[in-house]
mmCIF file of C-alpha atoms in Angstrom:
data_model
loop_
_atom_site.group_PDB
_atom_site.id
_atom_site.type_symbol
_atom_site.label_atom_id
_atom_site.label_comp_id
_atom_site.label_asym_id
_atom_site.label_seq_id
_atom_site.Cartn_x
_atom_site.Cartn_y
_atom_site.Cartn_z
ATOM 1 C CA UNK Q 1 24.807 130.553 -95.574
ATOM 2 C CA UNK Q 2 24.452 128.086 -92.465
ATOM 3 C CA UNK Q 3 27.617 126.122 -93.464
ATOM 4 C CA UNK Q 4 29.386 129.702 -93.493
ATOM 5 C CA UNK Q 5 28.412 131.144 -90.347
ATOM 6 C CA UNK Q 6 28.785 127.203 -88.670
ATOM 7 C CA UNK Q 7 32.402 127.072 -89.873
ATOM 8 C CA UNK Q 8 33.299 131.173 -88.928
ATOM 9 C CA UNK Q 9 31.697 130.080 -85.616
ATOM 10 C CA UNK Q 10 34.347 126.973 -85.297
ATOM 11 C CA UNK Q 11 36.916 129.121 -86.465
ATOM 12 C CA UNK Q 12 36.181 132.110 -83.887
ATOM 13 C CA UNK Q 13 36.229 129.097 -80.916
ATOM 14 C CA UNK Q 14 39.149 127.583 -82.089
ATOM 15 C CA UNK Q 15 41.209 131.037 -81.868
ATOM 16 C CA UNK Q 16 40.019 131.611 -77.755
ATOM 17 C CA UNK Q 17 41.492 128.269 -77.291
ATOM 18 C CA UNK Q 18 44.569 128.954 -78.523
ATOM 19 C CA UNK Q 19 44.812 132.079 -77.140
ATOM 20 C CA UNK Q 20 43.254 131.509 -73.793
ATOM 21 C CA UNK Q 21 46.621 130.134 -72.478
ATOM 22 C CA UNK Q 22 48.285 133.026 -72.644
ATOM 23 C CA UNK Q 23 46.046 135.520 -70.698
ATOM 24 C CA UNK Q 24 45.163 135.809 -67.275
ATOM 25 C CA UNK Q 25 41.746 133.239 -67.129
ATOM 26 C CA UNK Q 26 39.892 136.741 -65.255
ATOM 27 C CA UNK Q 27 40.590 138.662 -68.736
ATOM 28 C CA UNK Q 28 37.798 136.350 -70.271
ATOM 29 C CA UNK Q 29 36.083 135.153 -68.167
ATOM 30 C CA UNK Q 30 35.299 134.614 -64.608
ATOM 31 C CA UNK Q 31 36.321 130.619 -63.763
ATOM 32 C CA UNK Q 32 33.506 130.483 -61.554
ATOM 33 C CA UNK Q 33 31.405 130.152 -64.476
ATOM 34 C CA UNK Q 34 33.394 128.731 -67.177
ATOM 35 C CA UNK Q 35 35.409 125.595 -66.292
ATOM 36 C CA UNK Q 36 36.619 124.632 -69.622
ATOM 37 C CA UNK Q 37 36.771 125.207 -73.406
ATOM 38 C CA UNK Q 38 37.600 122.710 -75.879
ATOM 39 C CA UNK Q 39 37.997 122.246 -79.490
ATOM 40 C CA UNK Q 40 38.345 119.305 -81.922
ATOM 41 C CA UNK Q 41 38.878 118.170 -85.740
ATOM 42 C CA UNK Q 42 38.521 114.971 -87.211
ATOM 43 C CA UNK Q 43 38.714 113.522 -90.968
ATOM 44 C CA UNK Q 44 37.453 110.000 -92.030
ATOM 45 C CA UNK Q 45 38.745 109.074 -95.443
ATOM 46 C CA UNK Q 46 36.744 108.197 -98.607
ATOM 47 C CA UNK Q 47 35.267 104.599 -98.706
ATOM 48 C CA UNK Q 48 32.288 103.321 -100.885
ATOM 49 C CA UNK Q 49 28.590 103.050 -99.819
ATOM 50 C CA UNK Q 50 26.972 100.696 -100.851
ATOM 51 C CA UNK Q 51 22.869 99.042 -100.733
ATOM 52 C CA UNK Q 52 22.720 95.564 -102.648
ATOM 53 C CA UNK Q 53 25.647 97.454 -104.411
ATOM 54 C CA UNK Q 54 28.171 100.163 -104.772
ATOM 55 C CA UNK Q 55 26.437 103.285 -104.633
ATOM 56 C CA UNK Q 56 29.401 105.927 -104.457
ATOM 57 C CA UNK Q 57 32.195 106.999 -101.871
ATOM 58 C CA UNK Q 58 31.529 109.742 -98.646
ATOM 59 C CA UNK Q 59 34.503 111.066 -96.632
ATOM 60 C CA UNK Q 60 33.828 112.698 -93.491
ATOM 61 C CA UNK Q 61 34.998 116.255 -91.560
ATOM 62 C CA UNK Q 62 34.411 116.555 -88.088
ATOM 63 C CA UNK Q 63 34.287 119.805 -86.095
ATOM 64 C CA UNK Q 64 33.398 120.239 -82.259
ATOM 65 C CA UNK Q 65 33.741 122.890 -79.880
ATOM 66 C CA UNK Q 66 32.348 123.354 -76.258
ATOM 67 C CA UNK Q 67 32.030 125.112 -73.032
ATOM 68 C CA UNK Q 68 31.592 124.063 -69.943
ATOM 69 C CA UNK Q 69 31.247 124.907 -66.454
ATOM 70 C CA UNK Q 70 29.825 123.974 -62.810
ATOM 71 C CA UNK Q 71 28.203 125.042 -59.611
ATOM 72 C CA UNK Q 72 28.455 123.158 -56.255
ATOM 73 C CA UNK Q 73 25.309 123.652 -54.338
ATOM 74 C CA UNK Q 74 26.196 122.571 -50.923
ATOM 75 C CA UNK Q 75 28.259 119.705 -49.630
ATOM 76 C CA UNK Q 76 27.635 117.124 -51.859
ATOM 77 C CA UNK Q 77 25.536 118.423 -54.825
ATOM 78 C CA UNK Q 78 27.306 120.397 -58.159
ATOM 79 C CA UNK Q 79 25.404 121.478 -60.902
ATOM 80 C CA UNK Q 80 26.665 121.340 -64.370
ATOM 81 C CA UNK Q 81 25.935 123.269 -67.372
ATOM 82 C CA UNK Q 82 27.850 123.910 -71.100
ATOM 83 C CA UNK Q 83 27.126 124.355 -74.206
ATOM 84 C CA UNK Q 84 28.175 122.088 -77.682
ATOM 85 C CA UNK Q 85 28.384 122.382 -81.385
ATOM 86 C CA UNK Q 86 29.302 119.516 -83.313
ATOM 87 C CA UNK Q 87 29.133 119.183 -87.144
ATOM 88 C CA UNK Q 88 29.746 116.687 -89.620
ATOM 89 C CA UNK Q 89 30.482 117.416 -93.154
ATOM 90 C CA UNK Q 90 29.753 115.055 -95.540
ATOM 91 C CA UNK Q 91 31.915 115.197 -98.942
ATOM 92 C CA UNK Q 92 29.785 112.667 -101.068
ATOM 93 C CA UNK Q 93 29.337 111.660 -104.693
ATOM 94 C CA UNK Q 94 26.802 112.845 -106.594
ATOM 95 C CA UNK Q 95 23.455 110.563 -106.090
ATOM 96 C CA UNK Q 96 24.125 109.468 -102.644
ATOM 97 C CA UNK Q 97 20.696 110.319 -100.685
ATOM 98 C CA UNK Q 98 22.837 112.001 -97.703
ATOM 99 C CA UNK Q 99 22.462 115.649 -96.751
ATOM 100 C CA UNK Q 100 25.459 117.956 -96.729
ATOM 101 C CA UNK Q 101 25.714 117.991 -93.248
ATOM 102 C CA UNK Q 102 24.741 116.585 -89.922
ATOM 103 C CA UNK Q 103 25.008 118.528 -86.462
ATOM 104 C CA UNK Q 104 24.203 119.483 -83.337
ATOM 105 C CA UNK Q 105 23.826 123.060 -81.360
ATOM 106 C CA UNK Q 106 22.844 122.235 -77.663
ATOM 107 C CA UNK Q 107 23.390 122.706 -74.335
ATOM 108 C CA UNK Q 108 24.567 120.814 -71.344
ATOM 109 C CA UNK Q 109 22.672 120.589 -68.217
ATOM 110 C CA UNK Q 110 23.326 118.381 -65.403
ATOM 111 C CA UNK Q 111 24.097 117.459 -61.899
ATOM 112 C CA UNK Q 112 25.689 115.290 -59.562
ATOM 113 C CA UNK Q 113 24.859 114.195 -56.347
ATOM 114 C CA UNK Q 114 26.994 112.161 -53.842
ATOM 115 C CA UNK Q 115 25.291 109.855 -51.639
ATOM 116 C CA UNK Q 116 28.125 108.497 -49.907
ATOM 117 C CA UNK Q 117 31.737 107.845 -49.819
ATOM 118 C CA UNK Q 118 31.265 104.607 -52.196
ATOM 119 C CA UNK Q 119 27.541 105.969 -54.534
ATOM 120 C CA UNK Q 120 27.104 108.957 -56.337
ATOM 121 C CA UNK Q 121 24.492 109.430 -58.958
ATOM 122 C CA UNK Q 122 24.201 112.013 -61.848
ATOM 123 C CA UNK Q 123 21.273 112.900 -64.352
ATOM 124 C CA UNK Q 124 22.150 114.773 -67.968
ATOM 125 C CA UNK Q 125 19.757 116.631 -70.424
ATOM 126 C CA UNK Q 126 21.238 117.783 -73.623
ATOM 127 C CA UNK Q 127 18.178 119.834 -75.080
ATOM 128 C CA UNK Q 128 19.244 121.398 -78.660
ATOM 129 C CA UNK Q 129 19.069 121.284 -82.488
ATOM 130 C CA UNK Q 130 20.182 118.160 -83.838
ATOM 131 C CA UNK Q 131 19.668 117.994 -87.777
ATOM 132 C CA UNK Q 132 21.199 118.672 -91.468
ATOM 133 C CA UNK Q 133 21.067 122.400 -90.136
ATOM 134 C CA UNK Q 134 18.817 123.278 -93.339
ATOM 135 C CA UNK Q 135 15.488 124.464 -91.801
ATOM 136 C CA UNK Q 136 16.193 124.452 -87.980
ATOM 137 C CA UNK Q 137 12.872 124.851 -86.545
ATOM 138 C CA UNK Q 138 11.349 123.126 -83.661
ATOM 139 C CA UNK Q 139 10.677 119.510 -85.331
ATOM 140 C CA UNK Q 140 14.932 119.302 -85.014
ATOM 141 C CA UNK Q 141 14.730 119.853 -81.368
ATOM 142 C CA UNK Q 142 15.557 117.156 -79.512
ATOM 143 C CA UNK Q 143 16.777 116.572 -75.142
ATOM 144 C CA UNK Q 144 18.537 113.359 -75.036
ATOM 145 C CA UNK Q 145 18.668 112.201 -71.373
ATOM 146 C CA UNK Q 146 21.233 110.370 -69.544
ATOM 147 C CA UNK Q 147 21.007 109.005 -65.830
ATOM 148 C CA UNK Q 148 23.943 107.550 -63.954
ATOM 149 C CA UNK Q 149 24.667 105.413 -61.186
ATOM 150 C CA UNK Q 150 28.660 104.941 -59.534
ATOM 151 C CA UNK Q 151 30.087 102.869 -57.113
ATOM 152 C CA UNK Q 152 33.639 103.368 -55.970
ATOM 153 C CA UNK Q 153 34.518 100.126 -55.033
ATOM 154 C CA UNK Q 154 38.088 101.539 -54.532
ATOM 155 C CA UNK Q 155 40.443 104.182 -55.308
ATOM 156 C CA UNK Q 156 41.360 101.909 -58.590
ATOM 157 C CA UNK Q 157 38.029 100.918 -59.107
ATOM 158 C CA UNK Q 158 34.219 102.331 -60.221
ATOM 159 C CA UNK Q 159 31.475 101.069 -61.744
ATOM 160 C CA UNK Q 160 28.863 102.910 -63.430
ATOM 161 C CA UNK Q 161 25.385 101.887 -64.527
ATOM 162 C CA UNK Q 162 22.292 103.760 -65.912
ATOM 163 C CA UNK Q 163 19.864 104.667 -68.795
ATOM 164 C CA UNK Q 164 19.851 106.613 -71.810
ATOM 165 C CA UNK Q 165 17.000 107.973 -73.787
ATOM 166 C CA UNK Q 166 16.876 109.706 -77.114
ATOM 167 C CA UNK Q 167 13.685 110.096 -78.307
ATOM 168 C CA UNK Q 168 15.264 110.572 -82.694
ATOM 169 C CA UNK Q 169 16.378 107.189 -82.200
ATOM 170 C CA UNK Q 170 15.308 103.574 -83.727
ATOM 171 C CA UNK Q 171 15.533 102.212 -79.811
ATOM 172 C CA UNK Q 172 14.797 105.168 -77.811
ATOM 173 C CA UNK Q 173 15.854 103.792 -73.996
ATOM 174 C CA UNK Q 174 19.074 101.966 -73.541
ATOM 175 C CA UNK Q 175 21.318 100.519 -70.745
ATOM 176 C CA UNK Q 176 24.565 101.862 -70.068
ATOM 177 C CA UNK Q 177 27.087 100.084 -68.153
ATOM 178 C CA UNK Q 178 30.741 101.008 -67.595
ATOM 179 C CA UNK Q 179 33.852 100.451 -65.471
ATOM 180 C CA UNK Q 180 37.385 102.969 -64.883
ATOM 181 C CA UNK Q 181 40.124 100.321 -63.072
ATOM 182 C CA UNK Q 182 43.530 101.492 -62.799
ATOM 183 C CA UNK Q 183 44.951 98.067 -62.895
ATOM 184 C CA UNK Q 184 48.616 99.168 -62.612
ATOM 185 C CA UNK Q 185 50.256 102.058 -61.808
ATOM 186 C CA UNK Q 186 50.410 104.559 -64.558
ATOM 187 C CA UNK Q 187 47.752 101.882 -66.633
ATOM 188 C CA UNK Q 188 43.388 102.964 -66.737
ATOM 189 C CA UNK Q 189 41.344 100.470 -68.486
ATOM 190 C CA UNK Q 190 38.298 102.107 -69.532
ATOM 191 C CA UNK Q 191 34.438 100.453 -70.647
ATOM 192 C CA UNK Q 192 31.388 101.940 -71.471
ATOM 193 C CA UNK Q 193 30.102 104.441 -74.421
ATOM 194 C CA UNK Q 194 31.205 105.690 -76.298
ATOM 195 C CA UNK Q 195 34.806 104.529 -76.006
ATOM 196 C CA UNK Q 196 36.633 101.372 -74.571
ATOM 197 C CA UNK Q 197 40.282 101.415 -74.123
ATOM 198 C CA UNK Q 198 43.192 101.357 -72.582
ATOM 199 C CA UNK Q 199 45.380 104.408 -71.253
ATOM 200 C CA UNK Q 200 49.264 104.713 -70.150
ATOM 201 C CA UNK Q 201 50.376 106.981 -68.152
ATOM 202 C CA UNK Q 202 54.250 107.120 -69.637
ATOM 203 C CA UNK Q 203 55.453 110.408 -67.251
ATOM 204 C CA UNK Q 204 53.912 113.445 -66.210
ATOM 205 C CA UNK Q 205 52.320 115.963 -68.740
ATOM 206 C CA UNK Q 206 52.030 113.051 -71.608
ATOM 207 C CA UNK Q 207 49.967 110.010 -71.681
ATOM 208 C CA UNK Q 208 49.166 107.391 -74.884
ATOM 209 C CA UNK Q 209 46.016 105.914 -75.266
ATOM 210 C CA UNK Q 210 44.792 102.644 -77.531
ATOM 211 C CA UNK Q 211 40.830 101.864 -78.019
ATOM 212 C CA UNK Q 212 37.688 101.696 -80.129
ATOM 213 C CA UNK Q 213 35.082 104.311 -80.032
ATOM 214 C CA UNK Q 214 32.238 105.444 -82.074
ATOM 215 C CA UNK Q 215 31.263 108.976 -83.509
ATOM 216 C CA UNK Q 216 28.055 109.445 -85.190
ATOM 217 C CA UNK Q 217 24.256 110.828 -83.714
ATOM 218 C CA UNK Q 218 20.535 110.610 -84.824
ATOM 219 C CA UNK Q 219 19.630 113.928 -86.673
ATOM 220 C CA UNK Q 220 16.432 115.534 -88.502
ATOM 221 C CA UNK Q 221 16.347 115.413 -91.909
ATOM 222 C CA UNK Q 222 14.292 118.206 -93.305
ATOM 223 C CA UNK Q 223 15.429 118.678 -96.775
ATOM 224 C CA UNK Q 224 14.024 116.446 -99.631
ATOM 225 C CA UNK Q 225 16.467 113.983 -100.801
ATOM 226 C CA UNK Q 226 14.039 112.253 -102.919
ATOM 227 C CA UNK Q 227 13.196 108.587 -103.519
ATOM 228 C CA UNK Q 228 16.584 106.331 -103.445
ATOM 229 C CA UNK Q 229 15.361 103.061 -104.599
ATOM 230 C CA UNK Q 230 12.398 101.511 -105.705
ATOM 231 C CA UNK Q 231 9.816 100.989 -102.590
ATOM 232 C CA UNK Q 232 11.303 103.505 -100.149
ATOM 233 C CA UNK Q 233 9.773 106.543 -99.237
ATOM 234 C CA UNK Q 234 10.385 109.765 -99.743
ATOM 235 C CA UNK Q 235 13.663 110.806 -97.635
ATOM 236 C CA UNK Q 236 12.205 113.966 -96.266
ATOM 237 C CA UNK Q 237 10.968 114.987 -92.450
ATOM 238 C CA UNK Q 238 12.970 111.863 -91.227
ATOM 239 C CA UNK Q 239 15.828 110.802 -89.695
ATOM 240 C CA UNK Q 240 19.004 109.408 -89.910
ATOM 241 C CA UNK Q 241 21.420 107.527 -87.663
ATOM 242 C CA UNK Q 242 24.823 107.979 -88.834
ATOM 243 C CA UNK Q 243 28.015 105.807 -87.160
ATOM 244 C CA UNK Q 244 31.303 104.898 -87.357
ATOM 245 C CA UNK Q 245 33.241 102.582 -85.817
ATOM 246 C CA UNK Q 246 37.002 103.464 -85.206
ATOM 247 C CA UNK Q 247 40.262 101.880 -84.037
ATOM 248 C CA UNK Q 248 42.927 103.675 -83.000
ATOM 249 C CA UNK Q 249 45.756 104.879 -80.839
ATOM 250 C CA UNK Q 250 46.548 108.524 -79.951
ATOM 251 C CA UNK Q 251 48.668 110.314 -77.570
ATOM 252 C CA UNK Q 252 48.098 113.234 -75.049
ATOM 253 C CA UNK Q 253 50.359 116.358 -74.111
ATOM 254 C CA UNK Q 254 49.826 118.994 -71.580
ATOM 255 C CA UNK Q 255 51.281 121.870 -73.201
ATOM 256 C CA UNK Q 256 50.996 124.215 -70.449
ATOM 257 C CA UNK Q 257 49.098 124.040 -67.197
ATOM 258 C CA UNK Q 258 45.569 123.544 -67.981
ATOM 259 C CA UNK Q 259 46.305 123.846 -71.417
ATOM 260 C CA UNK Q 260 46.472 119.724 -73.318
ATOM 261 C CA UNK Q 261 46.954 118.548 -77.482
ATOM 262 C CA UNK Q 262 45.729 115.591 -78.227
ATOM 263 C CA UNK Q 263 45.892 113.927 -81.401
ATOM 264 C CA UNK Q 264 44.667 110.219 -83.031
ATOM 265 C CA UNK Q 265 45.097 108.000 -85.504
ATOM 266 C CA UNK Q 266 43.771 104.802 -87.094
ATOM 267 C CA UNK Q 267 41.213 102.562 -88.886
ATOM 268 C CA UNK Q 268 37.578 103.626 -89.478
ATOM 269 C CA UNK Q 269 36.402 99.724 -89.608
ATOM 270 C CA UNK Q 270 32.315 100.682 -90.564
ATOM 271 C CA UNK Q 271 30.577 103.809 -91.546
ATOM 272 C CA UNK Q 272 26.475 103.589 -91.767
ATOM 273 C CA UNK Q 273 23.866 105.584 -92.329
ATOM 274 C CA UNK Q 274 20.374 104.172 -92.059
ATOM 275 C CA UNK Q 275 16.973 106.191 -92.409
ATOM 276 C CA UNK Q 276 15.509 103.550 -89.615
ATOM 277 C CA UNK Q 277 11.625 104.803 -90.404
ATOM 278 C CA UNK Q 278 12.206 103.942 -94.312
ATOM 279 C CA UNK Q 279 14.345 101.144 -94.181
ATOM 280 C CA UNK Q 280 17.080 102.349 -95.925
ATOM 281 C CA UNK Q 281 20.656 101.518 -95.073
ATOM 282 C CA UNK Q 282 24.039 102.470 -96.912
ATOM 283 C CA UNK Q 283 26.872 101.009 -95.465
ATOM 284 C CA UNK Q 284 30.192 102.037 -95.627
ATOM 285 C CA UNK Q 285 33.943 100.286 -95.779
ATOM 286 C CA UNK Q 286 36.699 100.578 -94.024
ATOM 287 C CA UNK Q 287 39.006 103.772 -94.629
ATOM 288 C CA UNK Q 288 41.686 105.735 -92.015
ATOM 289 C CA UNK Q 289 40.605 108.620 -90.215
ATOM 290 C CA UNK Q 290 42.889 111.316 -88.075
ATOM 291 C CA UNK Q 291 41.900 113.389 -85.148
ATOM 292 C CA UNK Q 292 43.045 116.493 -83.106
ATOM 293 C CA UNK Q 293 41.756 118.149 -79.768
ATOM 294 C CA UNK Q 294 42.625 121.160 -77.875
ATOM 295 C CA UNK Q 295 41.606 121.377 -73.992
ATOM 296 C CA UNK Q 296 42.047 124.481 -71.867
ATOM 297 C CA UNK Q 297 41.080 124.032 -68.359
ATOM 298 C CA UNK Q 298 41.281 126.626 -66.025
#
């Protein structure tokens, strides 16, 4: 039943985005409160798991869909708020210890405060259910954090730097560092996390891009998968950190105004999934993996 309603939901957001283009913004909803609305699909092809040997083959189906929107609250503070869903489908073999899905349902709430015309700094919670979506209940809710620092040390050029926390994960704090340089007109090298790469500009209304990035999450596992080898634990009321590592180039078209396709292709070089608290790993080869993402900004 939750992989029905989870999939009529992505359908039912996929459908305003296409259609939100062609009405008046006011006929849905009032801009003031809703900024944007995006939607995305992504597949990662078949490739074998393995743990001290082959273990059986997982491909991977992506869907994502958000809202967002912001406040400014005075000169130099905005307030930012959305909401997410974002859920993986796993297609694997029988007798792989992996749920049928992993996903999130949160929210987005932030804000951003300039301190001058060079610093700003910027603080994110993302409070929400992150999981296999089987028994969501309050040991699957989880508020990742993220604080931000930037320094414009030009038009061309910011730095960022900060902390992230998550408290599902094997290392719970982590730095973040990052950098945006247009180095060239129409070129935008960009560094940090989740994605480093490199962006041309080729005329107006349609850019190509080139990078690596990662997709994956920490989630809940509250269903019993059993025992997977000898000496592990049980893989129930745990978690899971599930990555993968891609390569790829895509391009990006603005349809309309405020209205953007962007598609992706390439090389998914690692996959991994590793229950952290039971030291169990499967890890994945290399296979190709597509994406495509709809933007509507009004």
């Amino acid at each position: 039943m939750s992989s029905i309603l989870l999939r009529c939901g992505w359908l039912l957001f996929l459908g305003m985005v296409l259609t939100l283009d062609a009405q008046p913004p006011s006929a849905i909803f009032r801009p003031a409160l809703v900024e944007s609305l995006a939607a995305g699909y992504s597949f990662s092809g078949a490739s074998d798991l393995s743990r001290d040997g082959p273990h059986g083959e997982v491909s991977v189906r992506h869907f994502e869909a958000s809202a967002s929107g912001r406040v400014p609250v005075g000169e130099r503070t905005t307030l930012i708020y959305g909401v997410a869903i974002g859920i993986n489908e796993l297609d694997a073999d029988a007798g792989l210890a992996l749920p049928d899905r992993l996903g999130e349902l949160s929210l987005n709430l932030g804000v951003q405060r300039r301190l001058s015309t060079r610093w700003s700094v910027s603080g994110f919670l993302r409070p929400g259910i992150y999981g296999d979506l089987e028994n969501m209940d309050s040991d699957s809710f989880n508020a990742p954090v993220l604080v931000m620092a930037s320094y414009a040390a030009s038009r061309e050029l910011v730095w960022l730097t900060g902390v992230a926390a998550n408290p599902f994960s094997e290392r719970i704090v982590m730095p973040v560092a990052g950098v945006r340089w247009a180095f060239a007109p129409s070129w935008t090298l960009n560094i940090g996390f989740p994605r480093v790469g490199v962006s041309w500009a080729v005329r107006e209304g349609l850019s190509l891009h080139a990078g690596l990035g990662i997709q994956g999450g920490t989630y809940r596992i509250t269903e019993n998968l059993g025992v997977p080898a000898p000496g592990v634990a049980r893989l129930a009321n745990t978690y899971v950190q599930y990555r993968e590592i891609r390569v790829g180039l895509g391009a990006e078209w603005a349809l309309t105004k405020g209205f953007s396709l962007t598609a992706e292709a390439g090389a998914m070089l690692d996959r991994r999934f590793e229950y952290f608290d039971r030291n169990y790993t499967l890890n994945g080869e290399a296979a190709p993996y597509v994406t495509l993402k709809l933007d509507n900004r009004f």
